[in-house]
Coordinates of C-alpha atoms in Angstrom, one line a residue:
M1049 CA -23.7 34.5 -13.6
T1050 CA -22.4 31.3 -15.3
L1051 CA -24.7 28.4 -16.2
F1052 CA -23.2 26.4 -13.4
G1053 CA -24.0 29.3 -10.9
V1054 CA -27.6 29.4 -12.2
C1055 CA -27.9 25.7 -11.6
L1056 CA -26.6 26.0 -8.1
S1057 CA -28.8 28.9 -7.2
S1058 CA -31.9 27.2 -8.5
L1059 CA -31.1 23.9 -6.9
K1060 CA -30.4 25.6 -3.6
S1061 CA -33.7 27.3 -3.5
E1062 CA -35.7 24.2 -4.5
N1063 CA -37.2 21.8 -2.0
F1064 CA -37.7 18.2 -3.0
G1065 CA -40.2 16.2 -0.9
Y1066 CA -41.8 12.9 -0.7
G1067 CA -44.7 12.5 1.7
L1068 CA -43.9 14.4 5.0
V1069 CA -40.1 14.3 4.4
V1070 CA -38.6 17.3 2.7
F1071 CA -35.1 17.5 1.5
E1072 CA -33.1 20.6 0.5
L1073 CA -30.2 20.2 -1.8
T1074 CA -27.6 22.8 -0.7
E1075 CA -24.8 24.1 -2.8
G1076 CA -22.1 22.1 -0.8
V1077 CA -24.0 18.9 -1.2
F1078 CA -24.5 19.5 -4.9
V1079 CA -20.8 20.2 -5.5
R1080 CA -19.7 17.1 -3.7
A1081 CA -22.2 15.0 -5.6
L1082 CA -21.2 16.5 -8.9
L1083 CA -17.5 15.9 -8.2
L1084 CA -18.3 12.2 -7.2
V1085 CA -20.2 11.8 -10.5
I1086 CA -17.4 13.3 -12.5
A1087 CA -14.9 11.0 -10.8
C1088 CA -17.0 7.9 -11.5
V1089 CA -17.3 8.9 -15.2
V1090 CA -13.6 9.4 -15.5
I1091 CA -12.7 6.2 -13.8
T1092 CA -15.3 3.9 -15.3
G1093 CA -13.9 1.8 -18.1
C1094 CA -10.4 3.2 -17.6
S1095 CA -7.3 1.4 -16.5
T1096 CA -4.1 2.7 -15.0
T1097 CA -0.7 0.9 -14.8
L1098 CA 1.6 2.0 -12.0
P1099 CA 5.4 1.7 -12.3
V1100 CA 7.1 0.0 -9.3
S1101 CA 10.8 0.0 -8.7
Y1102 CA 11.6 -1.7 -5.4
V1103 CA 14.5 -0.5 -3.3
A1104 CA 15.5 -2.6 -0.2
S1105 CA 15.5 -1.1 3.3
P1106 CA 16.8 -3.9 5.5
S1107 CA 16.0 -3.9 9.2
L1108 CA 18.4 -6.7 10.2
K1109 CA 21.7 -8.2 9.3
G1110 CA 22.7 -11.8 8.8
T1111 CA 24.8 -14.4 6.8
G1112 CA 24.2 -17.7 5.2
A1113 CA 22.4 -19.0 2.2
V1114 CA 18.6 -18.6 1.8
A1115 CA 16.4 -19.8 -1.1
V1116 CA 13.5 -17.7 -2.4
G1117 CA 10.8 -20.1 -3.5
K1118 CA 7.6 -19.6 -5.5
F1119 CA 5.1 -17.0 -4.6
D1120 CA 1.5 -17.4 -5.9
Y1121 CA -0.9 -14.5 -6.4
V1122 CA -4.2 -16.3 -5.3
A1123 CA -6.5 -13.9 -7.1
F1124 CA -4.7 -14.7 -10.4
E1125 CA -4.6 -18.4 -9.7
N1126 CA -8.3 -18.4 -9.1
G1127 CA -8.9 -16.5 -12.4
D1128 CA -10.3 -13.4 -10.6
R1129 CA -7.5 -10.9 -11.5
D1130 CA -4.7 -10.6 -14.1
A1131 CA -1.2 -11.5 -12.9
N1132 CA -0.4 -7.8 -12.5
Q1133 CA -3.8 -6.5 -11.4
F1134 CA -4.9 -5.1 -8.0
Q1135 CA -7.9 -6.5 -6.3
K1136 CA -10.6 -3.8 -5.6
V1137 CA -13.7 -3.0 -3.6
V1138 CA -15.8 -1.4 -6.3
S1139 CA -16.7 -2.3 -9.9
I1140 CA -15.3 0.8 -11.5
G1141 CA -11.8 1.2 -12.9
E1142 CA -8.9 -1.1 -13.1
M1143 CA -5.4 -0.7 -11.5
Y1144 CA -2.3 -2.6 -12.6
I1145 CA 1.4 -2.6 -11.9
D1146 CA 4.1 -3.0 -14.5
K1147 CA 5.1 -6.5 -13.4
D1148 CA 3.4 -9.7 -12.1
V1149 CA 2.5 -9.5 -8.5
S1150 CA 4.2 -12.8 -7.7
K1151 CA 7.4 -11.7 -9.4
L1152 CA 7.3 -8.3 -7.6
M1153 CA 7.0 -10.1 -4.2
A1154 CA 9.7 -12.6 -4.9
G1155 CA 12.0 -9.9 -6.3
A1156 CA 11.5 -7.7 -3.3
L1157 CA 12.3 -10.5 -0.9
N1158 CA 15.4 -11.4 -2.9
K1159 CA 16.6 -7.7 -2.7
E1160 CA 15.9 -7.5 1.1
L1161 CA 17.8 -10.7 1.8
I1162 CA 20.9 -9.6 -0.2
A1163 CA 20.8 -6.1 1.4
S1164 CA 20.7 -7.8 4.8
G1165 CA 23.9 -9.8 4.1
F1166 CA 22.4 -13.2 3.1
T1167 CA 23.3 -15.1 0.0
V1168 CA 20.3 -16.0 -2.2
E1169 CA 20.8 -19.5 -3.7
N1170 CA 18.3 -22.1 -4.9
T1171 CA 20.2 -24.7 -3.0
G1172 CA 19.8 -22.8 0.3
D1173 CA 18.8 -25.1 3.2
L1174 CA 16.2 -22.5 4.3
R1175 CA 13.5 -21.8 1.6
I1176 CA 10.9 -19.0 1.8
S1177 CA 7.8 -19.1 -0.3
G1178 CA 4.2 -18.1 0.1
D1179 CA 0.7 -17.2 -1.2
I1180 CA -0.3 -13.6 -1.8
E1181 CA -3.8 -13.7 -0.4
K1182 CA -4.6 -10.0 -0.8
F1183 CA -3.1 -7.3 -3.0
L1184 CA -5.9 -4.7 -2.8
Y1185 CA -6.1 -1.0 -3.7
D1186 CA -9.2 0.8 -2.3
W1187 CA -9.4 4.2 -3.9
T1188 CA -13.0 5.0 -2.9
G1189 CA -12.1 7.4 0.0
F1190 CA -12.7 11.2 -0.4
T1191 CA -9.3 12.4 0.9
E1192 CA -7.3 9.2 1.5
T1193 CA -6.9 5.8 -0.3
D1194 CA -5.7 2.5 1.1
M1195 CA -3.5 -0.4 0.0
Y1196 CA -3.5 -3.8 1.6
L1197 CA -1.1 -6.8 1.3
D1198 CA -1.7 -10.2 3.0
V1199 CA 0.9 -12.9 2.5
N1200 CA 0.7 -16.4 3.8
Y1201 CA 4.4 -17.4 4.2
K1202 CA 5.7 -20.9 4.2
V1203 CA 9.3 -21.5 5.3
T1204 CA 11.0 -24.9 5.1
K1205 CA 14.4 -26.1 6.5
S1206 CA 15.9 -29.2 5.0
G1207 CA 12.5 -29.8 3.4
A1208 CA 10.5 -29.7 6.7
L1209 CA 8.0 -26.9 7.3
V1210 CA 9.3 -24.7 10.2
Y1211 CA 7.2 -21.6 9.8
S1212 CA 3.7 -20.8 8.4
K1213 CA 2.0 -17.5 9.1
L1214 CA -0.4 -15.0 7.4
L1215 CA 1.1 -11.5 7.7
K1216 CA -0.9 -8.4 6.9
S1217 CA 0.2 -4.9 5.9
H1218 CA -1.7 -1.7 5.2
K1219 CA -0.7 1.7 3.9
A1220 CA -2.8 4.9 3.7
L1221 CA -2.0 7.5 1.1
P1222 CA -3.4 10.8 0.0
K1223 CA -5.8 10.8 -2.9
I1224 CA -3.2 12.5 -5.1
P1225 CA -1.6 10.8 -8.2
G1226 CA 2.1 9.9 -7.7
F1227 CA 2.1 8.4 -4.2
E1228 CA 1.1 4.9 -5.3
P1229 CA 4.6 3.5 -6.2
E1230 CA 6.1 4.4 -2.8
A1231 CA 3.0 3.1 -1.0
I1232 CA 3.5 -0.3 -2.8
R1233 CA 7.2 -0.4 -1.8
G1234 CA 6.2 0.4 1.8
L1235 CA 3.6 -2.4 1.8
L1236 CA 6.2 -5.0 0.6
S1237 CA 8.9 -3.7 2.9
D1238 CA 6.6 -3.9 6.0
N1239 CA 5.4 -7.3 5.2
I1240 CA 8.8 -8.8 4.5
D1241 CA 10.2 -7.1 7.6
Q1242 CA 7.5 -8.8 9.7
M1243 CA 8.4 -12.2 8.3
L1244 CA 12.2 -11.8 8.6
N1245 CA 12.0 -10.6 12.1
D1246 CA 9.7 -13.5 13.0
L1247 CA 12.4 -15.9 11.6
R1248 CA 15.1 -14.1 13.6
D1249 CA 13.1 -14.3 16.8
Q1250 CA 12.6 -18.0 16.3
S1251 CA 16.3 -18.5 15.6
L1252 CA 15.6 -19.7 12.0
L1253 CA 17.5 -16.9 10.3

């Protein structure tokens, strides 16, 4: 029997009590606890940078000139995160993307507009900008992880504010390396789709 097997057997047979409450550490519980400890040790102090290559998948068609204004990543502006860093729910590990979050957002919108048939020009009468309120990666799940994107859009026409709305997107992905870039693309695509379809419904686009 291996040393690991001996440890399991001994732990399984031991009872740990405090007062009248008795706890038995079973093999399954021990294995899960051990895996969690190993994961924490591996992640703590480490950082990962994810490559993101955005490909447009337009859901509508249109024409005309549209300007893509400035997008601010609020967590970076507040000094809480780096310009290319995910927000997180735990203190262990750091996750980054290979470009600034604000540039990724503006670039994705630019690609979606062009793929939809619009002309992107700085002089466009309709200007789309916004604040990225949340760009969060929660990797604490046992079998599934979650990504969140909240963007507060501001759209002006001839300088006047005509649309302002906070739109939220969420993507769940398996806890297996390699799925993150597509999940990020899906987050951006879903969020931009919501906004463009809102503008279409309000006859602004």
